[in-house]
PDB file of C-alpha atoms and ligand atoms in Angstrom:
ATOM      1  CA  MET A 406     -15.107   3.360  15.650  1.00 52.00           C
ATOM      2  CA  GLY A 407     -16.824   0.414  13.954  1.00 64.00           C
ATOM      3  CA  ALA A 408     -15.812  -1.939  11.177  1.00 89.00           C
ATOM      4  CA  GLU A 409     -14.465  -0.296   8.057  1.00 98.00           C
ATOM      5  CA  GLN A 410     -12.443  -1.231   5.014  1.00 98.00           C
ATOM      6  CA  THR A 411      -9.081  -0.135   3.681  1.00 98.00           C
ATOM      7  CA  LEU A 412      -6.787  -0.966   0.783  1.00 98.00           C
ATOM      8  CA  ILE A 413      -3.231  -2.206   0.983  1.00 99.00           C
ATOM      9  CA  VAL A 414      -0.860  -2.640  -1.955  1.00 99.00           C
ATOM     10  CA  ILE A 415       2.183  -4.839  -1.415  1.00 99.00           C
ATOM     11  CA  LYS A 416       4.744  -3.168  -3.680  1.00 99.00           C
ATOM     12  CA  PRO A 417       7.061  -4.832  -6.235  1.00 98.00           C
ATOM     13  CA  ASP A 418      10.058  -4.814  -3.867  1.00 98.00           C
ATOM     14  CA  ALA A 419       8.178  -6.851  -1.266  1.00 98.00           C
ATOM     15  CA  PHE A 420       6.517  -9.111  -3.846  1.00 98.00           C
ATOM     16  CA  ASN A 421       9.893  -9.869  -5.442  1.00 98.00           C
ATOM     17  CA  ARG A 422      11.375 -10.677  -2.033  1.00 98.00           C
ATOM     18  CA  LYS A 423       8.499 -13.120  -1.419  1.00 98.00           C
ATOM     19  CA  LEU A 424       7.264 -11.194   1.647  1.00 98.00           C
ATOM     20  CA  THR A 425       3.588 -11.309   0.619  1.00 98.00           C
ATOM     21  CA  GLY A 426       2.652 -14.187   2.909  1.00 98.00           C
ATOM     22  CA  LYS A 427       4.390 -12.707   5.964  1.00 98.00           C
ATOM     23  CA  ILE A 428       2.764  -9.318   5.407  1.00 98.00           C
ATOM     24  CA  LEU A 429      -0.748 -10.706   4.916  1.00 98.00           C
ATOM     25  CA  GLN A 430      -0.280 -12.916   7.973  1.00 98.00           C
ATOM     26  CA  ARG A 431       0.267  -9.833  10.153  1.00 98.00           C
ATOM     27  CA  PHE A 432      -3.063  -8.357   9.129  1.00 98.00           C
ATOM     28  CA  GLU A 433      -4.893 -11.656   9.599  1.00 98.00           C
ATOM     29  CA  GLU A 434      -3.324 -12.203  13.021  1.00 98.00           C
ATOM     30  CA  LYS A 435      -4.332  -8.682  14.020  1.00 98.00           C
ATOM     31  CA  GLY A 436      -7.940  -9.647  13.260  1.00 98.00           C
ATOM     32  CA  PHE A 437      -8.616  -8.157   9.850  1.00 98.00           C
ATOM     33  CA  ASN A 438     -10.593 -10.080   7.262  1.00 98.00           C
ATOM     34  CA  ILE A 439      -9.411 -10.240   3.663  1.00 98.00           C
ATOM     35  CA  VAL A 440     -12.407  -9.348   1.509  1.00 97.00           C
ATOM     36  CA  GLN A 441     -10.664  -8.946  -1.865  1.00 98.00           C
ATOM     37  CA  LEU A 442      -7.178 -10.051  -2.941  1.00 98.00           C
ATOM     38  CA  LYS A 443      -5.387 -10.143  -6.261  1.00 98.00           C
ATOM     39  CA  THR A 444      -2.061  -9.816  -8.010  1.00 98.00           C
ATOM     40  CA  TYR A 445      -1.980  -6.794 -10.277  1.00 98.00           C
ATOM     41  CA  VAL A 446       0.402  -5.036 -12.667  1.00 98.00           C
ATOM     42  CA  PHE A 447      -0.093  -1.272 -12.964  1.00 98.00           C
ATOM     43  CA  THR A 448      -0.030   0.420 -16.359  1.00 98.00           C
ATOM     44  CA  THR A 449       1.475   3.911 -16.374  1.00 98.00           C
ATOM     45  CA  GLU A 450      -2.014   5.408 -16.793  1.00 98.00           C
ATOM     46  CA  LYS A 451      -3.452   3.455 -13.856  1.00 98.00           C
ATOM     47  CA  ALA A 452      -0.452   4.322 -11.670  1.00 98.00           C
ATOM     48  CA  GLN A 453      -0.773   8.031 -12.483  1.00 98.00           C
ATOM     49  CA  GLU A 454      -4.445   7.843 -11.533  1.00 98.00           C
ATOM     50  CA  PHE A 455      -3.729   5.858  -8.358  1.00 98.00           C
ATOM     51  CA  TYR A 456      -1.087   8.355  -7.193  1.00 98.00           C
ATOM     52  CA  SER A 457      -2.720  11.491  -8.663  1.00 98.00           C
ATOM     53  CA  VAL A 458      -2.612  13.263  -5.287  1.00 97.00           C
ATOM     54  CA  HIS A 459       1.189  13.301  -5.667  1.00 98.00           C
ATOM     55  CA  ARG A 460       1.265  14.461  -9.312  1.00 97.00           C
ATOM     56  CA  ASN A 461       3.002  17.756  -8.512  1.00 98.00           C
ATOM     57  CA  LYS A 462       5.619  16.211  -6.225  1.00 98.00           C
ATOM     58  CA  PRO A 463       9.232  15.937  -7.422  1.00 98.00           C
ATOM     59  CA  PHE A 464       9.187  12.180  -6.826  1.00 98.00           C
ATOM     60  CA  PHE A 465       6.017  11.518  -8.869  1.00 98.00           C
ATOM     61  CA  ASN A 466       7.681  10.044 -11.978  1.00 98.00           C
ATOM     62  CA  GLU A 467       9.945   7.822  -9.894  1.00 98.00           C
ATOM     63  CA  LEU A 468       6.963   6.658  -7.869  1.00 98.00           C
ATOM     64  CA  VAL A 469       4.906   5.795 -10.956  1.00 98.00           C
ATOM     65  CA  SER A 470       7.852   4.051 -12.590  1.00 98.00           C
ATOM     66  CA  PHE A 471       8.530   1.963  -9.503  1.00 98.00           C
ATOM     67  CA  ILE A 472       4.955   0.827  -8.884  1.00 98.00           C
ATOM     68  CA  CYS A 473       4.760  -0.240 -12.562  1.00 98.00           C
ATOM     69  CA  SER A 474       8.056  -2.153 -12.388  1.00 98.00           C
ATOM     70  CA  GLY A 475       6.576  -5.474 -11.335  1.00 98.00           C
ATOM     71  CA  THR A 476       3.706  -7.368  -9.789  1.00 98.00           C
ATOM     72  CA  VAL A 477       1.911  -5.979  -6.741  1.00 99.00           C
ATOM     73  CA  VAL A 478      -0.623  -7.644  -4.460  1.00 99.00           C
ATOM     74  CA  ALA A 479      -3.705  -5.543  -3.767  1.00 98.00           C
ATOM     75  CA  CYS A 480      -5.944  -6.411  -0.850  1.00 98.00           C
ATOM     76  CA  ILE A 481      -9.045  -4.926   0.758  1.00 98.00           C
ATOM     77  CA  LEU A 482      -9.084  -5.493   4.509  1.00 98.00           C
ATOM     78  CA  ASP A 483     -12.095  -5.222   6.777  1.00 98.00           C
ATOM     79  CA  GLY A 484     -12.076  -4.667  10.520  1.00 98.00           C
ATOM     80  CA  ASN A 485     -12.430  -2.171  13.341  1.00 98.00           C
ATOM     81  CA  ASN A 486     -10.788   1.182  12.624  1.00 98.00           C
ATOM     82  CA  ALA A 487      -9.087  -0.371   9.583  1.00 98.00           C
ATOM     83  CA  ILE A 488      -7.771   2.789   7.912  1.00 98.00           C
ATOM     84  CA  SER A 489      -5.976   4.173  10.947  1.00 98.00           C
ATOM     85  CA  THR A 490      -4.883   0.849  12.438  1.00 98.00           C
ATOM     86  CA  VAL A 491      -3.384  -0.430   9.185  1.00 98.00           C
ATOM     87  CA  ARG A 492      -1.467   2.845   8.760  1.00 98.00           C
ATOM     88  CA  ILE A 493      -0.004   2.358  12.249  1.00 98.00           C
ATOM     89  CA  MET A 494       0.931  -1.241  11.381  1.00 99.00           C
ATOM     90  CA  ILE A 495       2.788  -0.272   8.188  1.00 98.00           C
ATOM     91  CA  GLY A 496       4.890   2.468   9.830  1.00 98.00           C
ATOM     92  CA  LEU A 497       6.387   5.713   8.581  1.00 98.00           C
ATOM     93  CA  THR A 498       6.798   6.379   4.838  1.00 98.00           C
ATOM     94  CA  LYS A 499      10.591   6.456   5.026  1.00 98.00           C
ATOM     95  CA  SER A 500      11.312   2.855   5.916  1.00 98.00           C
ATOM     96  CA  PHE A 501      14.613   3.725   7.597  1.00 98.00           C
ATOM     97  CA  ASP A 502      12.634   5.914  10.045  1.00 98.00           C
ATOM     98  CA  ALA A 503       9.872   3.336  10.632  1.00 98.00           C
ATOM     99  CA  SER A 504       9.809   1.725  14.053  1.00 98.00           C
ATOM    100  CA  PRO A 505      10.736  -1.919  14.570  1.00 98.00           C
ATOM    101  CA  GLY A 506       7.530  -3.907  14.808  1.00 98.00           C
ATOM    102  CA  THR A 507       5.974  -2.075  11.877  1.00 98.00           C
ATOM    103  CA  ILE A 508       6.011  -3.654   8.429  1.00 99.00           C
ATOM    104  CA  ARG A 509       8.276  -1.030   6.873  1.00 98.00           C
ATOM    105  CA  GLY A 510      10.396  -0.951  10.015  1.00 98.00           C
ATOM    106  CA  ASP A 511      10.948  -4.700   9.929  1.00 98.00           C
ATOM    107  CA  PHE A 512      11.335  -5.305   6.198  1.00 98.00           C
ATOM    108  CA  GLY A 513      12.673  -2.192   4.459  1.00 97.00           C
ATOM    109  CA  LEU A 514      15.072   0.714   4.246  1.00 98.00           C
ATOM    110  CA  GLY A 515      13.748   2.573   1.203  1.00 98.00           C
ATOM    111  CA  ILE A 516      11.416   5.503   0.470  1.00 98.00           C
ATOM    112  CA  THR A 517      10.091   4.781  -3.007  1.00 98.00           C
ATOM    113  CA  ASP A 518      10.671   1.077  -2.433  1.00 98.00           C
ATOM    114  CA  ASN A 519       8.949   1.092   0.935  1.00 98.00           C
ATOM    115  CA  ILE A 520       7.306  -2.345   0.858  1.00 98.00           C
ATOM    116  CA  ILE A 521       3.630  -1.421   1.135  1.00 99.00           C
ATOM    117  CA  HIS A 522       1.036   1.283   0.521  1.00 98.00           C
ATOM    118  CA  ALA A 523      -2.143   1.758   2.557  1.00 98.00           C
ATOM    119  CA  SER A 524      -4.992   4.217   2.048  1.00 98.00           C
ATOM    120  CA  ASP A 525      -4.772   7.220   4.373  1.00 98.00           C
ATOM    121  CA  SER A 526      -8.486   8.163   4.412  1.00 98.00           C
ATOM    122  CA  TYR A 527     -11.930   6.897   3.423  1.00 98.00           C
ATOM    123  CA  GLU A 528     -11.819   9.089   0.306  1.00 98.00           C
ATOM    124  CA  SER A 529      -8.428   7.625  -0.668  1.00 98.00           C
ATOM    125  CA  PHE A 530      -9.722   4.086  -0.087  1.00 98.00           C
ATOM    126  CA  ILE A 531     -12.701   4.639  -2.416  1.00 98.00           C
ATOM    127  CA  LYS A 532     -10.571   6.242  -5.120  1.00 98.00           C
ATOM    128  CA  GLU A 533      -7.614   3.845  -4.910  1.00 98.00           C
ATOM    129  CA  SER A 534      -9.663   0.645  -4.680  1.00 98.00           C
ATOM    130  CA  SER A 535     -11.728   1.708  -7.678  1.00 98.00           C
ATOM    131  CA  VAL A 536      -8.525   2.071  -9.752  1.00 98.00           C
ATOM    132  CA  ILE A 537      -7.502  -1.522  -9.009  1.00 98.00           C
ATOM    133  CA  PHE A 538     -10.730  -3.425  -8.429  1.00 97.00           C
ATOM    134  CA  SER A 539     -13.253  -1.768 -10.782  1.00 89.00           C
TER     135      SER A 539
HETATM  136  P1  LIG B 826       3.080   5.451  -0.414  1.00 77.94           P
HETATM  137  O1  LIG B 826       2.490   5.153   0.913  1.00 77.94           O
HETATM  138  O2  LIG B 826       2.856   4.480  -1.505  1.00 77.94           O
HETATM  139  O3  LIG B 826       2.532   6.878  -0.883  1.00 77.94           O
HETATM  140  C1  LIG B 826       3.250   7.739  -1.735  1.00 77.94           C
HETATM  141  C2  LIG B 826       4.632   7.276  -2.009  1.00 77.94           C
HETATM  142  O4  LIG B 826       5.543   8.210  -2.521  1.00 77.94           O
HETATM  143  C3  LIG B 826       5.271   6.817  -0.714  1.00 77.94           C
HETATM  144  O5  LIG B 826       4.649   5.654  -0.229  1.00 77.94           O
HETATM  145  C4  LIG B 826       6.716   6.632  -1.170  1.00 77.94           C
HETATM  146  O6  LIG B 826       6.937   5.355  -1.709  1.00 77.94           O
HETATM  147  C5  LIG B 826       6.840   7.631  -2.320  1.00 77.94           C
HETATM  148  N1  LIG B 826       7.849   8.663  -2.098  1.00 77.94           N
HETATM  149  C6  LIG B 826       8.965   8.805  -2.821  1.00 77.94           C
HETATM  150  N2  LIG B 826       9.705   9.823  -2.382  1.00 77.94           N
HETATM  151  C7  LIG B 826       9.043  10.354  -1.342  1.00 77.94           C
HETATM  152  C8  LIG B 826       9.298  11.442  -0.448  1.00 77.94           C
HETATM  153  N3  LIG B 826      10.402  12.204  -0.551  1.00 77.94           N
HETATM  154  N4  LIG B 826       8.395  11.680   0.514  1.00 77.94           N
HETATM  155  C9  LIG B 826       7.268  10.924   0.614  1.00 77.94           C
HETATM  156  N5  LIG B 826       6.983   9.886  -0.212  1.00 77.94           N
HETATM  157  C10 LIG B 826       7.862   9.609  -1.171  1.00 77.94           C
END
């Protein structure tokens, strides 16, 4: 697997707790390059588009409301096997189940407020990064 790119979004809970620097440091120390980085505030429309794959889930409205509740930090990372490796580094969706050593495992306990989002496929990366960076 060669170099590829992925998107991470540091969620409002982590931004408010001033964890942005620690989280970005983990990806840099792992060897990823930051190719785009910005603070961002989702509108409801942009959040619904970003999370459209979940639109029929019972937690969709809560998810959209939470991601719009404050500032996020969006970042495109570049490096070997980025999509899969970054997903391993962030840990399981339910932070209380995430292993120590992962970002969610070390910093969170929540499900909706689970610190960080990362694209789960190339198609998701293209779609999600276009919502935030286009
Ligand atoms: P994220 O990686 O941003 O992708 C979808 C989000 O839905 C997930 O993280 C969680 O924050 C949120 N979510 C809320 N409730 C659930 C649930 N029951 N199962 C999975 N994801 C959930």
